[in-house]
């Protein structure tokens, strides 16, 4: 049979109400609150078993005003490090009378071992200065290193005041002159416990800050990675778009199949030899792929005409750099390529088209594309001509350095062995 919970008005059953209150506390409730309720419940149960009335001092504490003093005196622990048996006994009895848990070490070495092993987890340490095996001054820095949040109170004789002050400079929280009154010991310990609580709270806050910082760094890194992935996907999409447009051009001019891709490849290789930056090489590749996009605006009858073009047809075909530049200038990502497309038929000596600019006034990407475009055109058959022989082509490129082509581009082409690499690539494409 289930029984209803007794009301708190009956002092003989008040302890039950404390147990139920403890159960109702949220997991996030302060540990001090939970332990005070439990301590009061045990206190009440003990008194009821002895037949005594439940005292007013054990009435249920307010959830918003917990008696932390009771808690501190009930659960705090103190490690006494003292070699004098008589002083050990006096201090131990005093600590227990105040409600503290007490553990004993007979010298500094034993205290260090207890703390290091975890056999002692004190809230405060009373450490005598003068001891055999290891003195308090020797043990102090080791204990502080092991337990930086545990306050150490030095025990000193009247004549050791200067030593006690020196110990405080070395990391001790305070010092007590032996013998000290019970109230003095209590006062110093309460300050030490409060100090420890502040240190622990600060350490926890720092831990949480560090955890938050690491989480934030991880989020930022993850965001950067995601942005990097998005950027790479966009780059791939842009390149695929450019390749699709290049294939559209080649579909219109069936004699140039593979031409745009070879011009892109050779231009990129030349860009590397000329030490262009990665983002510059990327824009150079777009321009090389799309250098003939303006041919979309040229009639098929001219592009696929068998035999040489007349003057009027040549004027029309010379419009394709302007048409291409106009098309690309409307697309933000290809805007840099527009200038190179406009100039890819300009000559170093100023005799090219459509603007007739010369030397360094020509877009630097166009200087690279011009050589790659002309080389591939000479090496492949067109409706109006046959492919030239390899040696004839290479001799022509050398001869045209400084007139049609930029000298530094021609130099990079031969210096890097791209003449051999190009014809190997062309042979594979024609298989």
Coordinates of C-alpha atoms in Angstrom, one line a residue:
X1 CA 0.0 0.0 0.0
X2 CA 1.2 3.5 -0.8
X3 CA 1.3 6.0 2.0
X4 CA 0.9 9.7 1.6
X5 CA 3.9 11.9 2.5
X6 CA 3.7 13.3 6.0
X7 CA 3.3 17.1 6.3
X8 CA 6.3 19.2 7.5
X9 CA 4.3 20.6 10.4
X10 CA 5.0 17.4 12.4
X11 CA 8.5 17.8 13.9
X12 CA 8.8 14.0 14.2
X13 CA 8.5 13.6 10.4
X14 CA 10.1 16.8 9.2
X15 CA 13.2 14.8 8.0
X16 CA 11.0 13.1 5.4
X17 CA 10.1 16.4 3.9
X18 CA 13.8 17.2 3.5
X19 CA 14.3 13.9 1.7
X20 CA 11.4 14.7 -0.7
X21 CA 12.7 18.2 -1.2
X22 CA 16.1 16.9 -2.0
X23 CA 14.5 14.5 -4.6
X24 CA 12.6 17.4 -6.2
X25 CA 15.7 19.5 -6.7
X26 CA 16.7 19.9 -10.4
X27 CA 20.0 18.3 -11.5
X28 CA 21.3 21.8 -12.1
X29 CA 20.7 22.9 -8.5
X30 CA 23.8 24.0 -6.6
X31 CA 25.6 21.1 -4.9
X32 CA 25.6 23.1 -1.6
X33 CA 21.8 23.2 -1.7
X34 CA 21.4 19.5 -2.3
X35 CA 23.9 18.6 0.4
X36 CA 22.3 20.9 3.0
X37 CA 18.9 19.3 2.5
X38 CA 20.3 15.9 2.8
X39 CA 22.3 16.8 5.9
X40 CA 19.2 18.2 7.6
X41 CA 17.2 15.1 6.7
X42 CA 19.8 12.8 8.3
X43 CA 20.0 15.1 11.3
X44 CA 16.2 14.9 11.7
X45 CA 16.1 11.2 11.3
X46 CA 18.8 10.7 13.9
X47 CA 16.9 12.8 16.5
X48 CA 13.6 11.1 15.8
X49 CA 15.2 7.7 16.3
X50 CA 16.5 9.0 19.7
X51 CA 13.0 10.1 20.6
X52 CA 13.8 13.8 20.7
X53 CA 11.8 16.6 19.1
X54 CA 13.1 18.1 15.9
X55 CA 14.8 21.4 16.9
X56 CA 14.1 24.7 15.3
X57 CA 17.7 24.9 14.1
X58 CA 17.0 22.1 11.7
X59 CA 13.9 23.6 10.1
X60 CA 13.8 23.3 6.3
X61 CA 16.1 25.9 4.7
X62 CA 14.8 28.3 2.1
X63 CA 15.6 27.4 -1.5
X64 CA 16.8 31.0 -2.0
X65 CA 18.7 31.3 1.2
X66 CA 20.8 28.2 2.0
X67 CA 22.8 28.1 5.2
X68 CA 26.3 27.8 3.7
X69 CA 27.9 28.0 7.1
X70 CA 26.3 24.8 8.2
X71 CA 27.4 23.1 5.0
X72 CA 31.0 24.3 5.3
X73 CA 31.3 23.0 8.8
X74 CA 29.7 19.7 7.9
X75 CA 31.6 18.7 4.8
X76 CA 34.9 20.6 4.6
X77 CA 38.1 18.5 5.0
X78 CA 41.5 19.6 6.4
X79 CA 44.9 17.9 6.1
X80 CA 47.1 18.5 9.2
X81 CA 50.8 18.2 8.5
X82 CA 52.5 18.1 11.9
X83 CA 55.3 16.0 13.4
X84 CA 54.5 16.8 17.1
X85 CA 52.0 14.1 18.3
X86 CA 50.6 16.4 21.0
X87 CA 50.0 19.3 18.5
X88 CA 48.5 16.8 16.1
X89 CA 46.0 15.7 18.7
X90 CA 45.1 19.3 19.7
X91 CA 44.6 20.4 16.1
X92 CA 42.7 17.2 15.2
X93 CA 40.3 17.6 18.1
X94 CA 39.8 21.2 17.3
X95 CA 39.1 20.5 13.7
X96 CA 36.6 17.7 14.5
X97 CA 34.9 19.9 17.1
X98 CA 34.2 22.4 14.3
X99 CA 32.8 19.6 12.1
X100 CA 35.6 19.2 9.7
X101 CA 36.9 15.9 8.3
X102 CA 40.5 15.5 9.3
X103 CA 43.5 13.6 7.9
X104 CA 47.0 13.5 9.3
X105 CA 50.5 13.6 7.7
X106 CA 53.6 13.4 9.9
X107 CA 56.0 15.3 7.6
X108 CA 56.1 17.2 4.3
X109 CA 57.1 14.2 2.2
X110 CA 54.1 12.2 3.4
X111 CA 51.8 15.2 2.7
X112 CA 53.1 15.5 -0.8
X113 CA 52.6 11.8 -1.4
X114 CA 49.0 11.9 -0.1
X115 CA 48.1 14.8 -2.2
X116 CA 49.9 13.5 -5.3
X117 CA 48.3 10.0 -5.0
X118 CA 44.8 11.4 -4.4
X119 CA 44.5 9.6 -1.1
X120 CA 43.9 13.0 0.5
X121 CA 41.6 15.6 -1.2
X122 CA 41.6 18.4 1.4
X123 CA 39.8 21.7 1.2
X124 CA 42.7 23.3 3.2
X125 CA 46.1 22.2 4.5
X126 CA 47.6 23.1 7.9
X127 CA 51.4 22.8 7.2
X128 CA 54.0 23.0 10.0
X129 CA 57.2 24.7 9.0
X130 CA 59.8 22.8 11.0
X131 CA 59.5 19.0 10.4
X132 CA 61.9 16.1 9.8
X133 CA 62.3 14.3 6.4
X134 CA 60.8 17.3 4.5
X135 CA 60.1 20.7 6.0
X136 CA 57.0 22.7 5.4
X137 CA 58.9 25.2 3.3
X138 CA 60.2 22.3 1.1
X139 CA 56.8 20.8 0.7
X140 CA 54.9 24.0 0.1
X141 CA 55.9 24.6 -3.6
X142 CA 55.3 21.0 -4.4
X143 CA 51.8 21.0 -2.9
X144 CA 51.0 24.3 -4.5
X145 CA 52.0 22.8 -7.9
X146 CA 49.8 19.7 -7.3
X147 CA 46.8 21.5 -5.9
X148 CA 46.9 25.2 -6.9
X149 CA 43.3 25.8 -5.7
X150 CA 43.9 24.3 -2.2
X151 CA 44.9 27.0 0.3
X152 CA 47.9 26.1 2.5
X153 CA 48.1 27.7 6.0
X154 CA 51.5 27.5 7.6
X155 CA 51.9 26.7 11.3
X156 CA 54.7 28.6 12.9
X157 CA 56.2 29.1 16.4
X158 CA 56.3 32.6 17.8
X159 CA 59.9 33.0 16.8
X160 CA 59.3 31.9 13.2
X161 CA 57.1 34.9 12.2
X162 CA 59.5 36.0 9.5
X163 CA 59.6 32.5 8.2
X164 CA 55.8 32.4 8.1
X165 CA 55.7 35.7 6.1
X166 CA 58.3 34.3 3.7
X167 CA 56.1 31.2 3.3
X168 CA 53.2 33.4 2.3
X169 CA 55.3 35.0 -0.4
X170 CA 56.2 31.5 -1.6
X171 CA 52.5 30.6 -2.1
X172 CA 51.0 30.0 1.4
X173 CA 47.5 31.5 2.0
X174 CA 48.1 32.5 5.6
X175 CA 49.9 31.5 8.7
X176 CA 48.9 30.6 12.3
X177 CA 51.2 31.1 15.4
X178 CA 51.1 28.0 17.6
X179 CA 49.1 27.7 19.7
X180 CA 46.1 29.5 18.3
X181 CA 42.6 29.8 19.7
X182 CA 39.8 27.8 18.3
X183 CA 38.1 31.0 17.0
X184 CA 41.3 32.1 15.3
X185 CA 41.7 28.8 13.6
X186 CA 38.0 28.9 12.5
X187 CA 38.4 32.4 11.2
X188 CA 41.5 31.6 9.1
X189 CA 40.0 28.4 7.8
X190 CA 36.7 30.1 6.8
X191 CA 38.7 32.7 4.9
X192 CA 40.8 29.9 3.3
X193 CA 37.6 28.0 2.2
X194 CA 36.1 31.2 0.7
X195 CA 39.4 31.8 -1.1
X196 CA 39.4 28.3 -2.4
X197 CA 35.8 28.6 -3.6
X198 CA 36.7 31.8 -5.5
X199 CA 39.7 30.1 -7.1
X200 CA 37.6 27.1 -8.1
X201 CA 34.9 29.3 -9.5
X202 CA 37.5 31.3 -11.5
X203 CA 39.1 28.1 -12.7
X204 CA 35.7 26.8 -13.8
X205 CA 34.9 30.1 -15.5
X206 CA 38.3 29.9 -17.3
X207 CA 37.6 26.3 -18.2
X208 CA 34.3 27.3 -19.7
X209 CA 35.8 30.3 -21.5
X210 CA 38.5 28.0 -22.9
X211 CA 35.9 25.4 -23.9
X212 CA 33.8 28.2 -25.5
X213 CA 36.9 29.5 -27.3
X214 CA 37.7 26.0 -28.6
X215 CA 34.1 25.4 -29.7
X216 CA 34.2 28.8 -31.4
X217 CA 37.4 28.0 -33.2
X218 CA 36.0 24.7 -34.3
X219 CA 32.9 26.4 -35.6
X220 CA 35.0 29.0 -37.4
X221 CA 37.3 26.4 -38.9
X222 CA 34.3 24.3 -39.9
X223 CA 32.7 27.4 -41.5
X224 CA 36.0 28.2 -43.3
X225 CA 36.1 24.6 -44.6
X226 CA 32.5 24.8 -45.7
X227 CA 33.2 28.1 -47.4
X228 CA 36.3 26.6 -49.0
X229 CA 34.2 23.7 -50.3
X230 CA 31.6 26.0 -51.6
X231 CA 34.3 28.1 -53.3
X232 CA 35.9 25.0 -54.9
X233 CA 32.4 23.9 -56.1
X234 CA 31.8 27.4 -57.6
X235 CA 35.2 27.3 -59.3
X236 CA 34.4 23.9 -60.7
X237 CA 31.0 25.1 -62.0
X238 CA 32.6 28.2 -63.5
X239 CA 35.2 26.2 -65.3
X240 CA 32.6 23.7 -66.5
X241 CA 30.5 26.6 -67.7
X242 CA 33.5 28.0 -69.6
X243 CA 34.2 24.6 -71.1
X244 CA 30.6 24.2 -72.2
X245 CA 30.7 27.5 -73.9
X246 CA 34.0 26.6 -75.6
X247 CA 32.4 23.4 -76.9
X248 CA 29.5 25.5 -78.2
X249 CA 31.9 27.6 -80.1
X250 CA 33.7 24.5 -81.5
X251 CA 30.3 23.0 -82.5
X252 CA 29.7 26.1 -84.6
X253 CA 33.2 25.9 -86.2
X254 CA 33.7 22.1 -86.6
X255 CA 37.3 22.5 -87.8
X256 CA 38.4 23.8 -84.4
X257 CA 37.5 20.7 -82.2
X258 CA 39.8 20.6 -79.2
X259 CA 41.4 23.9 -80.1
X260 CA 40.0 25.9 -77.1
X261 CA 41.1 23.2 -74.6
X262 CA 44.6 23.0 -76.0
X263 CA 44.9 26.8 -75.9
X264 CA 43.7 26.8 -72.3
X265 CA 46.2 24.1 -71.3
X266 CA 49.2 25.8 -73.0
X267 CA 48.2 29.2 -71.7
X268 CA 48.1 27.8 -68.1
X269 CA 51.5 26.2 -68.5
X270 CA 53.0 29.4 -69.8
X271 CA 51.4 31.3 -66.9
X272 CA 53.1 28.9 -64.4
X273 CA 56.5 29.5 -66.1
X274 CA 55.9 33.3 -66.0
X275 CA 55.1 33.0 -62.3
X276 CA 51.5 34.1 -62.4
X277 CA 49.6 33.7 -59.1
X278 CA 47.0 30.9 -58.9
X279 CA 44.0 33.2 -59.1
X280 CA 45.6 34.9 -62.2
X281 CA 46.2 31.5 -63.8
X282 CA 42.5 30.7 -63.2
X283 CA 41.4 33.9 -64.9
X284 CA 43.9 33.2 -67.7
X285 CA 42.3 29.8 -68.3
X286 CA 38.8 31.3 -68.5
X287 CA 40.1 33.8 -71.1
X288 CA 41.9 31.1 -73.1
X289 CA 38.9 28.8 -73.1
X290 CA 36.6 31.6 -74.2
X291 CA 39.0 33.5 -76.5
X292 CA 36.8 32.7 -79.6
X293 CA 33.4 33.1 -78.0
X294 CA 32.8 36.1 -80.2
X295 CA 32.5 33.7 -83.2
X296 CA 29.0 33.0 -82.0
X297 CA 28.2 36.3 -83.7
X298 CA 29.9 35.4 -87.0
X299 CA 27.9 33.7 -89.8
X300 CA 28.5 30.0 -90.3
X301 CA 29.1 30.7 -94.0
X302 CA 32.2 32.6 -93.1
X303 CA 33.5 30.3 -90.4
X304 CA 33.2 27.2 -92.5
X305 CA 34.0 28.7 -95.9
X306 CA 36.2 26.5 -98.1
X307 CA 39.1 28.6 -99.3
X308 CA 40.4 32.0 -98.4
X309 CA 38.2 34.9 -97.2
X310 CA 37.6 38.0 -99.2
X311 CA 38.2 41.5 -97.7
X312 CA 34.6 42.0 -96.5
X313 CA 34.6 38.5 -94.8
X314 CA 37.9 39.3 -93.2
X315 CA 36.5 42.5 -91.7
X316 CA 33.6 40.5 -90.3
X317 CA 35.8 37.8 -88.8
X318 CA 37.9 40.5 -87.2
X319 CA 34.8 41.6 -85.2
X320 CA 34.9 38.4 -83.1
X321 CA 37.3 39.8 -80.4
X322 CA 35.0 42.7 -79.8
X323 CA 31.9 40.6 -79.7
X324 CA 33.6 38.2 -77.3
X325 CA 34.8 40.9 -75.0
X326 CA 31.3 42.4 -74.9
X327 CA 29.7 39.1 -74.0
X328 CA 32.2 38.4 -71.2
X329 CA 32.0 41.9 -69.7
X330 CA 28.4 41.3 -68.8
X331 CA 29.4 38.3 -66.6
X332 CA 31.1 39.4 -63.4
X333 CA 33.2 36.2 -62.9
X334 CA 34.6 36.5 -66.5
X335 CA 35.0 40.3 -66.5
X336 CA 38.8 40.0 -66.2
X337 CA 38.9 37.7 -69.2
X338 CA 37.1 40.2 -71.3
X339 CA 40.2 42.4 -71.9
X340 CA 42.3 39.4 -72.8
X341 CA 39.7 38.2 -75.3
X342 CA 39.6 41.7 -76.8
X343 CA 43.4 41.8 -77.3
X344 CA 44.2 38.2 -78.2
X345 CA 44.7 39.1 -81.9
X346 CA 46.8 42.2 -81.2
X347 CA 50.5 42.1 -82.2
X348 CA 53.5 43.1 -80.1
X349 CA 54.5 45.6 -82.9
X350 CA 51.0 47.2 -83.0
X351 CA 49.9 45.7 -86.3
X352 CA 47.1 43.6 -84.9
X353 CA 43.4 44.1 -84.4
X354 CA 40.9 45.4 -83.3
X355 CA 42.6 48.3 -81.4
X356 CA 46.1 48.2 -82.9
X357 CA 47.8 48.6 -79.5
X358 CA 51.4 47.5 -79.1
X359 CA 53.9 46.2 -76.5
X360 CA 52.9 46.5 -72.8
X361 CA 49.7 48.2 -73.7
X362 CA 48.4 44.8 -74.8
X363 CA 46.7 42.8 -72.0
X364 CA 49.4 40.5 -70.6
X365 CA 47.0 37.5 -70.6
X366 CA 46.3 38.2 -74.3
X367 CA 50.1 38.0 -75.1
X368 CA 50.1 34.4 -73.7
X369 CA 46.9 33.4 -75.4
X370 CA 48.1 34.9 -78.7
X371 CA 51.0 32.5 -78.9
X372 CA 49.0 29.5 -77.8
X373 CA 46.2 30.3 -80.3
X374 CA 48.5 30.9 -83.2
X375 CA 50.6 27.8 -82.5
X376 CA 47.5 25.5 -82.4
X377 CA 46.1 27.1 -85.6
X378 CA 49.4 26.5 -87.5
X379 CA 49.6 22.9 -86.2
X380 CA 46.0 21.9 -87.2
X381 CA 44.2 21.8 -90.6
X382 CA 41.5 24.4 -91.4
X383 CA 39.1 24.7 -94.3
X384 CA 41.4 27.1 -96.1
X385 CA 44.8 25.5 -95.3
X386 CA 46.7 22.3 -94.2
X387 CA 48.6 21.9 -91.0
X388 CA 52.2 23.1 -91.1
X389 CA 55.2 20.9 -90.2
X390 CA 56.5 21.0 -86.6
X391 CA 59.9 22.5 -87.4
X392 CA 58.4 25.1 -89.7
X393 CA 56.0 26.2 -87.0
X394 CA 58.7 26.5 -84.3
X395 CA 61.0 28.5 -86.7
X396 CA 58.1 30.8 -87.4
X397 CA 57.4 31.4 -83.7
X398 CA 61.1 32.2 -83.1
X399 CA 61.1 34.6 -86.2
X400 CA 57.9 36.4 -85.0
X401 CA 59.3 37.0 -81.5
X402 CA 59.2 40.8 -80.9
X403 CA 56.9 41.4 -83.9
X404 CA 53.8 39.3 -83.5
X405 CA 54.6 37.7 -80.1
X406 CA 55.8 39.2 -76.8
X407 CA 59.6 38.2 -76.5
X408 CA 59.3 37.1 -72.9
X409 CA 56.4 34.7 -73.7
X410 CA 58.4 33.1 -76.6
X411 CA 61.4 32.8 -74.3
X412 CA 59.3 31.1 -71.6
X413 CA 57.8 28.7 -74.2
X414 CA 61.1 27.3 -75.4
X415 CA 62.9 27.6 -72.0
X416 CA 60.3 25.3 -70.3
X417 CA 60.2 22.8 -73.1
X418 CA 56.6 23.5 -73.9
X419 CA 57.3 23.1 -77.7
X420 CA 57.8 19.4 -77.1
X421 CA 55.0 19.1 -74.6
X422 CA 52.5 20.8 -77.0
X423 CA 53.1 18.4 -79.9
X424 CA 52.9 15.4 -77.6
X425 CA 49.5 16.7 -76.4
X426 CA 48.3 17.4 -80.0
X427 CA 49.3 13.8 -81.0
X428 CA 47.2 12.4 -78.2
X429 CA 44.2 14.5 -79.2
X430 CA 44.4 13.5 -82.8
X431 CA 44.5 9.7 -82.0

